[in-house]
Short mmCIF file of C-alpha atoms in Angstrom, two decimals:
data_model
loop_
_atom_site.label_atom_id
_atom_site.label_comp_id
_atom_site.label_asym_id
_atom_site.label_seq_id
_atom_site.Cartn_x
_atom_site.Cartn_y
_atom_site.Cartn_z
CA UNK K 1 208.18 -17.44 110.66
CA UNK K 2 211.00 -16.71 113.34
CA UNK K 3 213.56 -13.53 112.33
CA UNK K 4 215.87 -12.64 114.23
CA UNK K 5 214.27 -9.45 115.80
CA UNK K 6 211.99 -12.06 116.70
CA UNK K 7 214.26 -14.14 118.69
CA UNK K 8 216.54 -11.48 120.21
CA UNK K 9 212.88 -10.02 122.33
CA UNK K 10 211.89 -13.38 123.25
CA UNK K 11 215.76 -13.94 124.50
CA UNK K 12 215.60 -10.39 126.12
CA UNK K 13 212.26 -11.72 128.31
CA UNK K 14 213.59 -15.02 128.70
CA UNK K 15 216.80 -13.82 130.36
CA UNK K 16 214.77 -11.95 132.97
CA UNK K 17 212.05 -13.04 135.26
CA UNK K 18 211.96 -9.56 136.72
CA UNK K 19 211.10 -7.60 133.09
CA UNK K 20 208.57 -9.89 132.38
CA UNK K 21 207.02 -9.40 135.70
CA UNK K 22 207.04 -5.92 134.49
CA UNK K 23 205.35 -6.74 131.56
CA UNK K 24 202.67 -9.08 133.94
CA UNK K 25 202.55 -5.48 136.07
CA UNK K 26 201.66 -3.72 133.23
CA UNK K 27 198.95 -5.56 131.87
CA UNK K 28 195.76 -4.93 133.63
CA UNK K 29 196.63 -1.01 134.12
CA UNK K 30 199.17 1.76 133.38
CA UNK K 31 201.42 2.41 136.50
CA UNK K 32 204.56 4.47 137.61
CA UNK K 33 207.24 2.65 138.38
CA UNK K 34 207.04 3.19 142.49
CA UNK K 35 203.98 0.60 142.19
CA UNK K 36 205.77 -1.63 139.76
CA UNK K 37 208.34 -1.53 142.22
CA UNK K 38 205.63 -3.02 144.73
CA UNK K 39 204.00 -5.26 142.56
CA UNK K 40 207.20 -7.22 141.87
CA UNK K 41 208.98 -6.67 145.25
CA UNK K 42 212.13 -4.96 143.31
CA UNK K 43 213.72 -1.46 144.02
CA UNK K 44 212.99 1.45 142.02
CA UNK K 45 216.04 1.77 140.62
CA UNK K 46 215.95 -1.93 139.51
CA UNK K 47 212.69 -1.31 137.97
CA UNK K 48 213.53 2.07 136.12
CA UNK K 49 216.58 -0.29 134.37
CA UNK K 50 213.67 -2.88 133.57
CA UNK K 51 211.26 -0.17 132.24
CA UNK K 52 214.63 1.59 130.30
CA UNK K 53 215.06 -2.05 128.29
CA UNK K 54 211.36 -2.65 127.76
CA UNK K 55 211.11 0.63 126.16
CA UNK K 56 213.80 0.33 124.14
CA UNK K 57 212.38 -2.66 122.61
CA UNK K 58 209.17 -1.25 122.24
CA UNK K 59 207.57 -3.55 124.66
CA UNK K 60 206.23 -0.84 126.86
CA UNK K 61 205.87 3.16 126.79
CA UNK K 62 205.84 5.93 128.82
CA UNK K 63 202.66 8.16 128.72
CA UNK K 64 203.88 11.21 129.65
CA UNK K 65 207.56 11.50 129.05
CA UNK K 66 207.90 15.42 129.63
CA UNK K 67 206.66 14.77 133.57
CA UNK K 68 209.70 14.35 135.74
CA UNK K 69 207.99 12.82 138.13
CA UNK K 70 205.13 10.63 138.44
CA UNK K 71 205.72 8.73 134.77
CA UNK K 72 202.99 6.16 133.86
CA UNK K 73 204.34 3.45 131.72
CA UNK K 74 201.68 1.06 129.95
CA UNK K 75 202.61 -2.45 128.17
CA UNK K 76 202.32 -1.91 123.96
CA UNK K 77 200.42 -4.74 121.81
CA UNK K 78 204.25 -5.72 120.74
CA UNK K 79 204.43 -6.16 124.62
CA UNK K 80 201.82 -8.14 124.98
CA UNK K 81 202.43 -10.35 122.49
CA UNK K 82 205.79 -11.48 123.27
CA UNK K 83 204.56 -11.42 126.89
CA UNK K 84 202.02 -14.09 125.82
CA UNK K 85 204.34 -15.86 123.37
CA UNK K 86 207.08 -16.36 126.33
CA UNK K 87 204.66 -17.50 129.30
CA UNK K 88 203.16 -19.91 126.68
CA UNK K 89 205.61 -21.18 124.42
CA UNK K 90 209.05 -20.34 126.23
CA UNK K 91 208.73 -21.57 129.96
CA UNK K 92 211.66 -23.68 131.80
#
């Protein structure tokens, strides 16, 4: 059954090629952003925004939040499920 929660996360990855590149980033290893950045050819700046929305939708974390530098971010099971539900059921 679709909610609306539901449908506001897939909308959030749908409107974005970049976060769910993020997302793809994310899944085979915890990074910090600097390599995001290089995995999706993006600025850092444009990726800490990404990470900033993911996180606030509970689609990724940050590992060690009281670092200032040198943050790891990881994708979350919620992440990789809408992840997986997007690629598969949600492409153009």
């Amino acid at each position: 059954m679709k909610n609306k929660d539901d449908m506001s996360i897939v909308s959030l990855l749908a409107r974005s090629k970049k976060r769910i590149s993020v997302l793809k980033s994310l899944e085979k290893e915890d990074k910090i952003p600097s390599r995001i950045s290089k995995d999706i050819d993006d600025n850092s700046n444009h990726v800490s925004k990404y990470l900033k929305t993911l996180k606030d939708a509970e689609l990724v974390e940050c590992l060690n939040e009281e670092d200032k530098r040198y943050r790891f971010y990881s994708i979350t099971d919620k992440g990789k499920y809408y992840l997986d539900r997007v690629e598969n059921n949600y492409k153009d």
